[in-house]
Amino acid sequence: MSRPLHRGVPAIRVTSSSNGLLDSQVKEQIEKEELDRNQSSHRFPFWSLFSDNSPLTKYDATDNGFASDPFIVGTPRSRHRLTILLLKSSLVVIVILALTGSFWWTLSISTSSIGHIFHSSRRLQEQLVSDLWDIGELSFGTSRMKEIEFCPGELENYIPCFNVSENLDSGFSDGNEYDRVCRQGSRQNCLVLPPMNYKIPLRWPTGRDIIWVANVKITGQEVFTSGSLTKRMMMLEEEQISFRSASLMFDGVEDYSHQIAEMIGLRNESNFIQAGIRTILDIGCGYGSFGAHLFSEQILTICIANYESSGSQVQLTLERGLPAMIGSFSSKQLPHPSLSFDLLHCARCGIDWDKNDGSFLIEVDRVLRPGGYFVWTSPLINVQSSLRNKEKQKRWNFVRDFAENLCWELMSQQDETVVWKKTSKKTCYNSRISGSGPSICSKVQDVEFPYYRPLQNCIGGMHSRRWVPIEERATWPSRSNLNPSELALYGLHLDELNEDTANYRIIVRNYWSLLSPLIFSDHPKRPGDEDPSPPYNMLRNVLDMNARYGGLNAALLEARKSVWVMNVVPTTGPKYLPLILDRGYFGVLHDWCEAFPTYPRTYDMVHAEGLLSLESSQHWRCTMLDIFTEIDRMLRPEGWIIIRDAALLIDSARVLTRRLKWEARVIEIESNNDERLLICQKPFFKRQPS
């Protein structure tokens, strides 16, 4: 169990003693009346001070924390009931008179101190209302504030929308049974518990090379029988899986990366940045070791792999603190805009690129930037092997010819690896022999923001104004600061981006000052950790649920925090995902009324600014509780949730945190009285032996 949240964070509300006294008197009077009648009665939230004592169900709250209509006329009551009502009404009158007097007194003071006193008066008013709310909630007990139960043990790695058995029953086959299908009722209204022997991951960078075997669903047998190069790198040692950086197998990944750089025409992988390569999509990444190696070169590599019921590549990669999400080329487009990545990599990724009439290769072309690279490593490419096997030769010939018809240039072929370069010139497509390759998508087909749409058989991205070769873009880190002409594509001015960046600098500094005392007072040093050095990397995997321009990501990197951010742009919000990707960050389109494509316990911190307001403007297509249970599923034990939103929504969210067993605190934002900050921590609940 984690420590209480109050340590290191100033208290936000202190209950007034006078209010407590009044409430105590009312309570004693009620108890006396009840003893006279020999029967019990309920106490209600503060709104019941204005109404009769109607049945309890009339006042219940909805799942998203908003109360139903309390102003329901009740039936005539006895003299005792009337007395209670008069006492309650008297309390309200006293409160109103006190607040009114405070208001007129504020008007009478000098202008030099009016702002400060008005702010204090406002806080007292909000404190009183909030305290009355708390009294009402406690009076309902378990009937209203019942905590959500824990899920059964078999759901410890459960991911909604990925149900292989249901897909098979629905007729899916040929690998499509592993597709993402969000059916009605796929959510589980319970909290996912960690495995029996789960341990808090080690801090980065130690956690990149050593993970706890109990934290992931994989066995030692699966480690040693794996045929993948990156999987064979794992060494099982007692309770840990070690990715030994000094091993010969790690040198194999380093040599492999060096080979790819030479095939592109570079001296080594440290020149990727100069060649315009910043973001890499690693398809079927093994366990992320290719990306882990390139991280030191400031290359951002995101792993995508199919859903796996056991031995998950995505789960283990995230456990190492490396970017990953579940993604599939089997039947649907990825939830990324066209022209998103500088390089796509597939090393024995298990995809048959010659199948499905080349539509998988068309999807690679869609998300690849002009001038970007596709690197494929497969035994199918081995010339000597293909010559001895006619079937292999036929398959290789199909891929090679199809790539040429996509206007890809064959850069180099060595052993089992081949590198293609996507054309930078649109004129290439018009110079092809008629009927020799896939056609160009029409404007109707060429959707900028596909959200799991069926794969297309035409070339996409041609109508995008973002068609800019990678070698003509600014290199990293200058790429993160888009120029005015680039911002104009999104209807933005440079001042707007600069203001957003400046705001998030302050926000990140405040977040870190809030979290640092809490984390280091609870865990000054975990077993196996070295002493943390500046910038005190307390977090590694960060999920931003409403990323807008990627300002949180930019501020964290500018502050030299060793984190990576999954920037999520909601399908219901402004479509700034291409801007985030063009800045050199990673991002994805997502509908938060559906489950995010990741395994449980994969993020250290979840951040949401304005998301609740966005969803409320859509008339709550799903409840606030649905969104929060999904956050709980994705968050690691002892992980953090930071929500910034309108004051009313934050108050409603705070009520729900109790049902989720989160330790929560509301922080008032001095610069904006209309918004508040809700900071929560997910406790570490250990599974009890059955």
PDB file of N, CA and C in Angstrom, residues 160-162 167 179-186 332 451-452 590 593-596:
ATOM      1  N   PRO A 160      -9.774  -4.506 -22.980  1.00  0.00           N
ATOM      2  CA  PRO A 160     -11.059  -4.442 -23.692  1.00  0.00           C
ATOM      3  C   PRO A 160     -10.831  -4.247 -25.188  1.00  0.00           C
ATOM      4  N   CYS A 161     -11.775  -4.703 -25.970  1.00  0.00           N
ATOM      5  CA  CYS A 161     -11.754  -4.608 -27.445  1.00  0.00           C
ATOM      6  C   CYS A 161     -10.863  -5.663 -28.094  1.00  0.00           C
ATOM      7  N   PHE A 162     -10.176  -6.485 -27.318  1.00  0.00           N
ATOM      8  CA  PHE A 162      -9.371  -7.569 -27.886  1.00  0.00           C
ATOM      9  C   PHE A 162      -9.848  -8.887 -27.274  1.00  0.00           C
ATOM     10  N   ASN A 167     -14.157 -12.929 -31.475  1.00  0.00           N
ATOM     11  CA  ASN A 167     -13.865 -12.673 -32.888  1.00  0.00           C
ATOM     12  C   ASN A 167     -13.965 -13.954 -33.712  1.00  0.00           C
ATOM     13  N   ASP A 179      -7.704  -8.765 -34.195  1.00  0.00           N
ATOM     14  CA  ASP A 179      -8.001  -7.361 -34.463  1.00  0.00           C
ATOM     15  C   ASP A 179      -8.705  -6.708 -33.278  1.00  0.00           C
ATOM     16  N   ARG A 180      -8.645  -5.406 -33.274  1.00  0.00           N
ATOM     17  CA  ARG A 180      -9.331  -4.607 -32.265  1.00  0.00           C
ATOM     18  C   ARG A 180     -10.785  -4.416 -32.682  1.00  0.00           C
ATOM     19  N   VAL A 181     -11.725  -4.927 -31.862  1.00  0.00           N
ATOM     20  CA  VAL A 181     -13.155  -4.784 -32.118  1.00  0.00           C
ATOM     21  C   VAL A 181     -13.817  -4.356 -30.806  1.00  0.00           C
ATOM     22  N   CYS A 182     -14.257  -3.091 -30.754  1.00  0.00           N
ATOM     23  CA  CYS A 182     -14.871  -2.566 -29.538  1.00  0.00           C
ATOM     24  C   CYS A 182     -16.371  -2.779 -29.592  1.00  0.00           C
ATOM     25  N   ARG A 183     -16.828  -3.852 -28.972  1.00  0.00           N
ATOM     26  CA  ARG A 183     -18.255  -4.166 -28.933  1.00  0.00           C
ATOM     27  C   ARG A 183     -18.916  -3.495 -27.744  1.00  0.00           C
ATOM     28  N   GLN A 184     -20.223  -3.403 -27.802  1.00  0.00           N
ATOM     29  CA  GLN A 184     -20.982  -2.868 -26.682  1.00  0.00           C
ATOM     30  C   GLN A 184     -20.790  -3.772 -25.469  1.00  0.00           C
ATOM     31  N   GLY A 185     -20.453  -3.168 -24.340  1.00  0.00           N
ATOM     32  CA  GLY A 185     -20.274  -3.947 -23.117  1.00  0.00           C
ATOM     33  C   GLY A 185     -18.917  -4.606 -22.990  1.00  0.00           C
ATOM     34  N   SER A 186     -17.928  -4.170 -23.798  1.00  0.00           N
ATOM     35  CA  SER A 186     -16.604  -4.782 -23.711  1.00  0.00           C
ATOM     36  C   SER A 186     -15.846  -4.328 -22.472  1.00  0.00           C
ATOM     37  N   LYS A 332      -6.981  -3.111 -40.928  1.00  0.00           N
ATOM     38  CA  LYS A 332      -7.378  -1.722 -40.742  1.00  0.00           C
ATOM     39  C   LYS A 332      -6.177  -0.786 -40.778  1.00  0.00           C
ATOM     40  N   TYR A 451      -9.404   6.561 -38.397  1.00  0.00           N
ATOM     41  CA  TYR A 451      -9.516   5.931 -37.081  1.00  0.00           C
ATOM     42  C   TYR A 451      -9.968   4.493 -37.288  1.00  0.00           C
ATOM     43  N   TYR A 452      -8.983   3.625 -37.485  1.00  0.00           N
ATOM     44  CA  TYR A 452      -9.224   2.196 -37.713  1.00  0.00           C
ATOM     45  C   TYR A 452     -10.164   1.976 -38.903  1.00  0.00           C
ATOM     46  N   HIS A 590      -7.451   8.852 -30.803  1.00  0.00           N
ATOM     47  CA  HIS A 590      -8.174   7.884 -29.966  1.00  0.00           C
ATOM     48  C   HIS A 590      -9.509   8.454 -29.492  1.00  0.00           C
ATOM     49  N   CYS A 593     -14.024   7.071 -25.224  1.00  0.00           N
ATOM     50  CA  CYS A 593     -15.135   6.218 -24.807  1.00  0.00           C
ATOM     51  C   CYS A 593     -14.869   4.768 -25.179  1.00  0.00           C
ATOM     52  N   GLU A 594     -13.673   4.503 -25.694  1.00  0.00           N
ATOM     53  CA  GLU A 594     -13.208   3.146 -25.974  1.00  0.00           C
ATOM     54  C   GLU A 594     -11.904   2.909 -25.215  1.00  0.00           C
ATOM     55  N   ALA A 595     -11.529   1.650 -25.081  1.00  0.00           N
ATOM     56  CA  ALA A 595     -10.306   1.315 -24.360  1.00  0.00           C
ATOM     57  C   ALA A 595      -9.079   1.644 -25.208  1.00  0.00           C
ATOM     58  N   PHE A 596      -8.046   2.153 -24.555  1.00  0.00           N
ATOM     59  CA  PHE A 596      -6.802   2.465 -25.251  1.00  0.00           C
ATOM     60  C   PHE A 596      -6.057   1.152 -25.539  1.00  0.00           C
TER      61      PHE A 596
END
